[in-house]
Amino acid sequence: MKIAIIGSGSVGCLYGARLARGGHDVRFLMRRDLEAVRRNGLTIKSCDGDFHLRPAVFGKSEEIGPVDLVLCALKATAMDVAEQLVRPCVGPHTRIVALMNGLGIEEQFAGWFGPERIFGGLAFVCINRGEPGVVHHLAYGRVAIGHLAGNHEQSREIARLFADAGFETSVPPSLRQARWEKLMWNIPFSTLCITAGAVTTREVMGDPGLRMLAERLIVETGTAGNADGCEIDIPATLAKMMANTATMGAYRPSMLVDYQNRLPLEVEAILGEPVRRANALGVPVPVMETQYRLTAFLDLLNRGEVRGEK
Amino acid sequence: MKIAIIGSGSVGCLYGARLARGGHDVRFLMRRDLEAVRRNGLTIKSCDGDFHLRPAVFGKSEEIGPVDLVLCALKATAMDVAEQLVRPCVGPHTRIVALMNGLGIEEQFAGWFGPERIFGGLAFVCINRGEPGVVHHLAYGRVAIGHLAGNHEQSREIARLFADAGFETSVPPSLRQARWEKLMWNIPFSTLCITAGAVTTREVMGDPGLRMLAERLIVETGTAGNADGCEIDIPATLAKMMANTATMGAYRPSMLVDYQNRLPLEVEAILGEPVRRANALGVPVPVMETQYRLTAFLDLLNRGEVRGEK
């Protein structure tokens, strides 16, 4: 199958590289690592076993052209250029998987390309970029795939691609619920790692006050999700999230890595849109809203977009 | 009148120096600035006019001995040593003014010295310490005095001392309400300046999201205060706090100054105790509680009491 990876950060590289190793014709749209990968190839240092490949990399989507499947792994902060980066790869039968964080992403793709071809992808993976051309895959890797219009048969087809590449996969009954459940991790842990002074999940889990905030954020998020039509078992998910995170050690969520690299944070996808949905549904999310406003400001301050003094 | 200043930070120095200039026998207990003031005296660079004096300074309370009035201007983080620092200055008729931040301070003094002699003092003043022996008095200076047991005549006597030293004074109908009203400024602005990344009031006022959090914190604080028996006009106080803060420019609240100097923050007096009272009264204060947990952690991280990674 001919596959375009649009957005070759760590997530795009890991999944694309494993699909390429499985024999698919995978074409990567790259920006930061383009020259390094052309020169030295792509190295995946992975908990599943390291490997190296020399993939087909491109600097422009037009050079890739129409494909069978677009895997869009852009950061949510790049949604303003997503349409123009994806469109050259879309032919009449192209399917598009948005392997991205946040709420409302698939709906935006549907607006550009029609809902029938749009899938949401959720990557449950601990992963960081290394030096150019190197990705560090630390743990997990499960992918959940959901069709925007709820066609599970089509979702299972896409999921099979990932399963054949060696990943655990699932097709959740509800894509919307899967998105909210993923936010039940991202909202507490990605954002407390920022507002608590740029620390890892270990410090958040190790401080009783921050743990309590994490638990409140998980409950607020699940409550908003259920008001948004989901049927999340909040106590069970809370227990699972806390237990899983306790095993992660000093993990740096991608939002923290971005912060430390002074890159824009996925604030609107991970916090802004959930807060707006909760407000529209009349669900109070005061801790989430506090995290939203603080994180949004810290993002600007960190990148010199507002003046501060230290 | 013989007056002991226990805790000669910027607040103790300003009020003590002005009382000394007015002719009182003022004796300062000093730690950080003791040698500098012995050598060079005390300089008040003040919006009301600079002045310099050579005050009576001491390194131990025992050297001061019993006085008519103790002005305790310790930081709330020093409450664990307040009794031992104050006791040598207390004779049978000594009155004690706790010129300190936070809730529950006077009650602790009453436990040590009996309630009849205990007054709360609230300083509405923009002030920072400079180099040793120098205090920068930037704006305001009003003092509110309340007797713990509600004896307004006694409060007015104490207030007159400050009025004679050139300060605007007041005797609020309720000391408790005055404390909560002061927290309606300290809780939003002192603590957002920390959690928003160590910025001044100008940045907090300049960002719409942070302003909104400030407003929510003011309302939460006022609501908790009213549940605690006060009769605060919350909308009027909200409007006044926001308008006053807008005139302050790039003001660094003392909590921010302490943070930047890696000193312990008054977290429990300004956030912990109000949160506990609100919880005991069944008043939801989720934004305040978030600020409490984040500020408490940032304080530890900032002083190397917990490990982080930057």
XYZ file of C-alpha atoms in Angstrom:
620
model
C 0.000 0.000 0.000
C 1.205 3.504 -0.815
C 1.268 5.548 2.361
C 2.172 9.201 2.965
C 3.396 10.264 6.390
C 2.514 13.939 6.748
C 4.385 15.304 9.731
C 7.456 13.243 10.520
C 7.978 13.917 14.184
C 8.616 11.024 16.504
C 5.135 9.528 16.109
C 5.083 9.804 12.317
C 8.573 8.339 12.083
C 7.935 5.384 14.370
C 4.682 4.239 12.768
C 5.834 5.065 9.241
C 9.118 3.236 9.687
C 7.436 0.099 10.987
C 4.923 0.166 8.113
C 7.827 0.594 5.661
C 9.703 -2.298 7.251
C 6.557 -4.381 6.730
C 6.830 -3.833 2.976
C 4.576 -0.849 2.327
C 5.595 1.988 0.017
C 5.890 4.679 2.702
C 6.763 8.249 1.804
C 7.675 10.715 4.531
C 7.092 14.446 4.354
C 9.881 15.848 6.502
C 10.992 19.259 7.592
C 13.489 19.365 10.439
C 15.135 15.999 9.749
C 14.947 15.984 5.925
C 18.642 16.401 5.179
C 19.813 14.198 8.049
C 17.564 11.322 6.971
C 18.567 11.709 3.306
C 22.190 11.449 4.393
C 22.060 8.845 7.135
C 18.631 7.250 7.042
C 16.246 6.920 9.956
C 17.161 5.186 13.216
C 14.472 3.913 15.560
C 15.871 3.144 18.986
C 12.991 1.107 20.297
C 11.939 -0.914 23.303
C 10.746 -3.406 20.662
C 14.268 -3.583 19.128
C 16.346 -0.956 17.344
C 16.314 -0.745 13.576
C 17.504 1.471 10.787
C 16.092 2.181 7.351
C 16.635 4.427 4.377
C 13.131 5.692 3.699
C 11.733 7.747 0.836
C 11.712 11.303 2.180
C 10.323 14.444 0.616
C 10.295 18.139 1.351
C 6.988 18.829 -0.395
C 3.676 16.974 -0.478
C 3.450 17.569 -4.237
C 6.496 15.350 -4.695
C 4.628 12.540 -2.935
C 1.366 12.898 -4.867
C -1.813 10.870 -4.318
C -1.545 7.799 -2.082
C -3.850 5.090 -0.717
C -3.486 6.235 2.858
C -2.409 9.496 4.467
C -1.143 9.204 8.013
C -1.269 12.776 9.295
C 0.962 12.978 12.386
C 1.348 16.739 12.515
C 1.370 18.501 15.839
C -2.027 20.009 16.601
C -0.357 23.430 16.551
C 0.101 22.923 12.776
C -3.628 22.529 11.998
C -3.541 25.827 10.116
C -1.310 24.228 7.459
C -2.700 20.675 7.642
C -5.081 21.034 4.703
C -2.455 22.362 2.321
C 0.075 19.717 3.367
C -2.375 16.824 3.008
C -4.313 17.819 -0.129
C -1.634 16.963 -2.754
C -1.629 13.381 -1.441
C -5.398 12.935 -1.666
C -6.883 11.152 -4.684
C -10.495 9.950 -5.133
C -10.031 6.860 -2.913
C -7.442 8.109 -0.422
C -8.186 7.503 3.222
C -6.820 9.837 5.890
C -5.887 8.917 9.455
C -5.418 11.874 11.815
C -2.852 10.443 14.239
C -2.945 13.594 16.335
C -3.804 14.862 19.788
C -6.909 16.703 20.783
C -10.605 17.073 20.213
C -12.253 18.171 17.005
C -9.375 17.219 14.701
C -11.291 14.690 12.538
C -14.167 17.131 12.129
C -11.798 19.673 10.630
C -10.407 17.091 8.179
C -13.982 16.129 7.260
C -14.670 19.750 6.419
C -11.781 19.723 3.956
C -12.028 16.224 2.458
C -15.475 14.826 3.349
C -16.296 12.598 6.341
C -16.312 9.177 4.640
C -12.537 8.967 4.292
C -11.577 10.338 7.692
C -10.255 8.255 10.597
C -8.956 9.239 13.974
C -5.826 7.561 15.251
C -4.762 7.536 18.881
C -1.213 6.558 19.664
C -0.573 5.307 23.186
C 3.160 5.539 23.129
C 6.054 6.977 25.133
C 8.316 8.471 22.528
C 10.748 11.364 22.091
C 12.759 12.746 19.206
C 16.511 12.434 19.511
C 19.176 14.039 17.344
C 18.060 14.547 13.685
C 17.168 11.197 12.123
C 16.811 9.399 15.463
C 13.640 8.525 17.382
C 13.589 7.094 20.896
C 10.644 4.746 21.377
C 10.547 4.181 25.126
C 7.403 2.186 25.856
C 3.956 1.140 24.655
C 2.848 1.667 21.068
C -0.812 0.679 20.947
C -2.902 2.370 18.280
C -6.657 2.869 18.366
C -8.393 3.585 15.072
C -11.883 4.950 14.661
C -13.801 5.984 11.546
C -15.362 9.420 11.891
C -18.733 8.213 10.619
C -18.560 5.029 12.693
C -17.824 2.442 9.965
C -16.063 -0.143 12.124
C -15.302 -2.481 9.208
C -13.205 0.228 7.589
C -11.537 1.015 10.924
C -10.601 -2.658 11.326
C -8.965 -2.605 7.877
C -6.759 0.313 8.881
C -6.058 -1.221 12.267
C -4.887 -4.425 10.537
C -2.115 -2.432 8.822
C -0.771 -1.421 12.220
C -1.252 -4.909 13.643
C 0.760 -6.354 10.745
C 3.496 -3.845 11.619
C 3.633 -5.371 15.084
C 1.556 -2.936 17.110
C -1.237 -3.754 19.483
C -4.361 -2.229 17.954
C -7.979 -1.647 18.819
C -11.116 -0.294 17.219
C -12.968 1.514 19.991
C -16.773 1.453 19.914
C -16.737 5.267 19.919
C -13.988 7.455 18.485
C -15.274 10.368 20.529
C -15.024 8.372 23.737
C -11.523 7.226 22.820
C -10.514 10.871 22.331
C -11.921 11.891 25.727
C -10.307 8.902 27.431
C -6.936 9.828 25.976
C -7.444 13.371 27.259
C -7.972 11.866 30.709
C -4.211 11.226 30.632
C -3.015 14.181 28.586
C -4.907 16.863 30.464
C -3.554 15.975 33.908
C -0.078 14.806 33.132
C 0.996 16.758 30.054
C -0.166 20.013 31.570
C 0.836 19.578 35.237
C 4.358 18.785 34.033
C 4.351 22.336 32.611
C 2.628 24.323 35.351
C 4.472 22.564 38.168
C 7.698 24.067 36.883
C 8.771 21.821 33.972
C 8.997 18.496 35.768
C 8.432 14.888 34.716
C 5.551 12.560 35.585
C 7.670 11.236 38.465
C 7.538 14.577 40.308
C 3.790 14.928 39.657
C 3.138 11.430 40.989
C 5.510 11.991 43.915
C 3.838 15.128 45.322
C 0.541 14.548 47.169
C -0.868 17.948 46.148
C -0.069 17.499 42.461
C -1.410 13.918 42.513
C -4.647 15.275 43.903
C -4.824 17.855 41.098
C -4.134 15.084 38.565
C -7.019 13.075 39.989
C -9.343 16.069 39.892
C -8.380 16.762 36.285
C -9.064 13.135 35.344
C -12.516 13.309 36.943
C -13.332 16.698 35.373
C -12.292 15.418 31.945
C -14.302 12.212 32.234
C -17.334 14.150 33.467
C -17.125 16.519 30.497
C -16.726 13.538 28.151
C -19.796 11.837 29.545
C -21.779 15.049 29.141
C -20.517 15.005 25.528
C -22.229 11.648 24.924
C -19.628 9.178 26.177
C -20.093 6.369 28.678
C -16.762 6.466 30.447
C -16.361 4.458 33.657
C -14.639 7.323 35.462
C -13.477 5.537 38.662
C -12.023 2.634 36.664
C -10.272 4.966 34.214
C -8.949 7.098 37.073
C -7.458 4.045 38.753
C -5.933 2.818 35.480
C -4.407 6.198 34.555
C -2.801 6.630 37.980
C -1.490 3.049 38.026
C -0.068 3.275 34.482
C 1.583 6.614 35.149
C 3.211 5.268 38.307
C 5.080 2.768 36.108
C 6.429 5.430 33.711
C 9.179 6.783 35.957
C 10.610 10.158 34.987
C 8.681 10.380 31.718
C 8.645 13.649 29.817
C 5.309 14.078 27.993
C 5.686 15.516 24.507
C 4.237 18.798 25.773
C 7.128 19.081 28.248
C 9.659 18.212 25.545
C 8.177 20.927 23.347
C 8.272 23.368 26.256
C 11.902 22.620 26.993
C 12.693 23.112 23.296
C 10.717 26.386 23.336
C 8.334 25.069 20.668
C 4.614 25.951 20.561
C 2.521 23.732 22.852
C -0.655 21.863 21.805
C -2.599 24.021 24.264
C -5.753 24.505 22.230
C -6.106 20.863 21.166
C -5.423 19.427 24.612
C -6.934 22.099 26.876
C -8.717 24.864 24.972
C -11.139 22.731 22.976
C -12.089 20.484 25.940
C -12.682 23.556 28.112
C -14.867 25.123 25.431
C -16.885 21.913 25.000
C -17.324 21.561 28.748
C -18.449 25.178 29.025
C -20.882 24.724 26.142
C -22.285 21.642 27.883
C -22.535 23.456 31.220
C -20.047 21.168 32.958
C -17.826 22.983 35.487
C -14.135 22.263 34.825
C -12.394 24.857 37.040
C -9.121 23.000 37.523
C -8.899 22.294 33.778
C -9.649 25.926 33.030
C -6.930 27.056 35.455
C -4.451 24.709 33.780
C -5.576 26.039 30.393
C -4.993 29.691 31.227
C -1.685 29.073 32.995
C -0.328 26.771 30.284
C -1.372 29.134 27.494
C 0.437 32.007 29.209
C 3.531 29.941 30.059
C 3.713 28.887 26.397
C 3.774 32.522 25.268
C 6.243 33.536 27.986
C 8.512 30.602 27.171
C 8.716 31.568 23.505
C 9.221 35.269 24.195
C 5.766 36.176 22.860
C 4.996 38.090 26.033
C 7.450 39.977 28.104
C 8.258 38.683 31.562
C 11.026 39.247 34.034
C 13.162 36.646 35.742
C 6.150 54.595 73.822
C 8.603 51.712 73.892
C 8.057 49.579 70.817
C 9.753 46.371 69.692
C 9.814 45.506 66.002
C 10.071 41.737 65.787
C 10.972 40.821 62.229
C 12.683 43.667 60.467
C 11.941 42.939 56.851
C 10.715 45.734 54.629
C 7.368 46.102 56.439
C 8.871 46.081 59.932
C 11.549 48.561 58.889
C 9.194 51.015 57.202
C 6.631 51.203 60.001
C 9.248 50.993 62.747
C 11.362 53.738 61.179
C 8.415 56.077 60.819
C 7.362 55.454 64.445
C 10.970 56.118 65.563
C 11.089 59.311 63.535
C 7.912 60.340 65.362
C 9.758 60.162 68.671
C 8.970 56.673 69.958
C 11.619 54.459 71.522
C 11.683 51.836 68.791
C 13.904 48.761 69.048
C 14.404 46.529 66.042
C 15.115 42.807 66.199
C 17.171 42.221 63.050
C 18.768 39.248 61.408
C 19.873 39.748 57.811
C 20.539 43.485 58.022
C 21.830 43.704 61.610
C 25.467 44.481 60.837
C 24.688 46.749 57.890
C 22.261 48.849 59.931
C 24.670 49.014 62.877
C 27.318 50.296 60.489
C 25.326 52.563 58.196
C 21.879 53.038 59.699
C 18.588 52.407 57.959
C 17.584 54.128 54.722
C 13.951 54.362 53.679
C 13.610 55.283 50.030
C 9.984 56.235 50.057
C 7.286 57.628 47.822
C 6.491 59.808 50.856
C 10.084 61.176 50.877
C 13.405 59.432 51.594
C 14.876 59.460 55.062
C 17.671 57.916 57.046
C 17.983 57.024 60.716
C 20.304 55.260 63.109
C 17.917 53.035 65.021
C 18.433 50.842 68.054
C 19.004 47.379 66.595
C 19.378 44.077 68.377
C 20.204 40.494 67.470
C 18.224 38.939 70.332
C 14.801 39.681 71.805
C 16.233 39.271 75.306
C 18.386 42.372 74.702
C 15.206 44.342 73.973
C 13.227 43.124 76.975
C 9.607 44.028 77.837
C 8.030 46.868 75.848
C 4.665 48.625 75.651
C 3.947 47.428 72.155
C 5.281 44.565 70.057
C 4.918 45.005 66.330
C 5.429 41.505 64.978
C 6.232 41.790 61.272
C 7.694 38.341 60.777
C 6.976 36.450 57.600
C 4.197 33.925 58.133
C 6.726 31.193 57.320
C 8.420 32.056 60.632
C 5.356 31.334 62.813
C 7.181 28.348 64.300
C 9.652 30.734 65.984
C 7.279 33.671 66.556
C 6.457 32.795 70.170
C 10.076 32.494 71.262
C 11.041 35.718 69.477
C 8.145 37.718 70.938
C 7.996 36.376 74.509
C 11.063 38.196 75.926
C 9.450 41.496 74.935
C 6.122 40.786 76.631
C 5.438 42.223 80.090
C 2.117 42.275 81.961
C 0.703 45.187 79.938
C 2.380 44.654 76.575
C 0.132 44.755 73.542
C 1.007 42.789 70.425
C 0.156 43.726 66.842
C 0.565 40.916 64.327
C 1.428 42.906 61.200
C 1.519 39.757 59.103
C -0.163 38.044 56.182
C -2.703 35.281 56.351
C -5.559 33.814 58.281
C -5.427 32.463 61.795
C -2.330 34.409 62.867
C -3.939 36.344 65.738
C -5.521 33.181 67.086
C -2.090 31.616 67.390
C -0.747 34.647 69.260
C -3.786 34.527 71.537
C -2.950 30.929 72.362
C 0.503 32.021 73.525
C -0.213 35.360 75.205
C -3.986 35.533 75.793
C -6.537 37.210 73.509
C -6.941 40.562 75.280
C -3.601 41.966 74.172
C -3.657 40.725 70.568
C -4.267 42.941 67.532
C -4.144 42.181 63.867
C -2.456 44.656 61.572
C -2.930 44.763 57.833
C -0.439 46.734 55.786
C -1.621 47.887 52.385
C 1.718 48.844 50.978
C 3.909 48.233 47.930
C 7.334 47.690 49.359
C 10.517 45.711 48.651
C 13.803 45.211 50.432
C 16.845 46.638 48.721
C 20.490 46.103 49.609
C 21.110 45.515 53.355
C 19.875 48.496 55.350
C 17.731 49.893 52.527
C 13.972 49.602 52.035
C 12.134 50.716 48.906
C 8.671 52.002 49.747
C 6.961 52.266 46.359
C 3.321 53.117 47.043
C 0.465 53.140 49.555
C 1.042 52.515 53.241
C -2.393 52.340 54.810
C -2.668 50.276 57.976
C -5.799 48.634 59.314
C -5.824 47.634 62.971
C -8.280 45.288 64.623
C -8.426 43.917 68.144
C -8.841 40.146 68.220
C -11.658 40.348 70.770
C -13.284 43.287 68.991
C -12.384 46.145 71.367
C -12.515 49.006 68.868
C -11.448 51.642 71.396
C -8.150 49.840 71.934
C -7.750 49.408 68.154
C -8.225 53.120 67.651
C -5.464 53.813 70.191
C -3.028 51.664 68.240
C -4.198 53.113 64.934
C -3.511 56.607 66.266
C 0.164 55.715 66.663
C 0.357 54.934 62.969
C -1.695 57.988 62.043
C 0.719 60.166 64.019
C 3.535 58.590 62.002
C 1.842 59.860 58.852
C 0.026 56.766 57.654
C -3.569 56.513 56.586
C -5.236 54.210 59.121
C -8.528 52.478 59.684
C -10.229 50.342 62.293
C -12.333 47.877 60.330
C -15.630 46.774 61.898
C -14.423 43.169 61.635
C -10.807 42.024 61.761
C -11.816 38.727 60.205
C -13.450 40.500 57.279
C -10.413 42.727 56.851
C -8.214 39.609 56.678
C -10.425 37.979 54.046
C -10.606 41.201 52.051
C -6.818 41.475 52.035
C -6.655 37.870 50.821
C -8.904 38.921 47.937
C -5.803 40.689 46.619
C -3.060 38.388 47.858
C -4.597 35.134 46.683
C -5.021 36.179 43.052
C -2.050 38.417 42.522
C 0.668 37.087 44.820
C 0.089 33.543 43.661
C -0.584 34.048 39.927
C 2.692 35.966 39.737
C 4.330 32.683 40.822
C 2.391 30.079 38.837
C 2.368 32.157 35.642
C 6.136 31.812 35.504
C 7.475 34.445 37.919
C 5.983 37.560 36.392
C 4.778 40.876 37.802
C 1.222 42.140 38.241
C 1.569 43.866 34.865
C 1.762 40.537 33.006
C -1.127 39.092 35.016
C -3.295 42.113 34.250
C -2.180 42.133 30.609
C -3.203 38.562 29.764
C -6.968 37.975 29.372
C -6.767 34.379 30.621
C -4.789 35.291 33.742
C -7.074 38.253 34.431
C -10.010 35.876 34.293
C -8.290 33.557 36.792
C -7.585 36.565 39.036
C -11.261 37.487 38.953
C -12.329 33.925 39.741
C -9.883 33.805 42.653
C -11.248 37.083 44.020
C -14.797 35.752 43.861
C -13.861 32.379 45.393
C -12.038 34.131 48.230
C -14.893 36.523 48.933
C -17.408 33.686 48.847
C -15.360 31.683 51.347
C -15.009 34.785 53.536
C -18.755 35.370 53.563
C -19.335 31.728 54.481
C -16.861 32.386 57.340
C -19.151 35.084 58.752
C -18.143 38.157 56.760
C -20.377 40.502 54.800
C -18.118 41.355 51.889
C -19.608 43.153 48.908
C -17.919 40.872 46.402
C -18.700 42.718 43.126
C -17.564 46.048 44.589
C -14.373 44.546 46.029
C -13.661 42.746 42.759
C -13.953 45.997 40.828
C -11.750 47.845 43.342
C -9.029 45.172 43.389
C -8.810 45.043 39.605
C -8.788 48.838 39.277
C -6.118 49.291 41.977
C -3.901 46.587 40.522
C -4.108 48.164 37.083
C -2.412 51.261 38.537
C 0.492 49.306 40.069
C 2.462 48.708 36.863
C 5.118 46.013 37.005
C 4.749 45.429 40.743
C 6.464 42.413 42.299
C 4.380 41.117 45.242
C 6.492 40.076 48.216
C 5.763 36.428 47.398
C 7.406 36.906 43.991
C 10.371 38.677 45.552
C 10.777 35.783 47.990
C 10.489 33.308 45.108
C 13.136 35.092 43.091
C 15.400 35.103 46.166
C 14.665 31.380 46.673
C 13.195 32.062 50.125
C 10.285 30.090 51.597
C 6.898 31.399 50.428
C 3.951 32.248 52.714
C 1.992 29.435 51.069
C 0.173 28.143 54.117
C -0.849 31.564 55.470
C -2.020 32.917 52.120
C -3.375 29.760 50.435
C -3.342 26.705 52.695
C -5.346 28.111 55.601
C -8.003 29.776 53.382
C -8.395 26.529 51.405
C -8.786 24.531 54.613
C -11.365 26.986 55.993
C -13.306 26.952 52.724
C -13.264 23.148 52.669
C -14.415 23.012 56.288
C -17.251 25.398 55.412
C -18.187 23.383 52.320
C -17.406 26.230 49.901
C -15.893 25.029 46.608
C -12.640 26.893 45.860
C -11.184 24.830 42.992
C -9.085 27.569 41.409
C -7.673 28.542 44.820
C -6.924 24.908 45.570
C -5.124 24.530 42.233
C -3.057 27.624 42.975
C -2.324 26.230 46.446
C -1.015 22.888 45.216
C 0.998 24.392 42.356
C 2.513 27.166 44.480
C 3.387 24.776 47.304
C 5.198 22.506 44.844
C 6.933 25.364 43.017
C 8.171 26.658 46.389
C 9.780 23.292 47.172
C 11.199 22.930 43.661
C 12.571 26.476 43.722
C 14.450 25.850 46.956
C 15.769 22.443 45.881
C 13.561 20.622 48.394
C 12.269 18.350 45.648
C 14.202 17.181 42.674
C 13.174 18.451 39.265
C 14.787 18.627 35.892
C 15.155 21.678 33.685
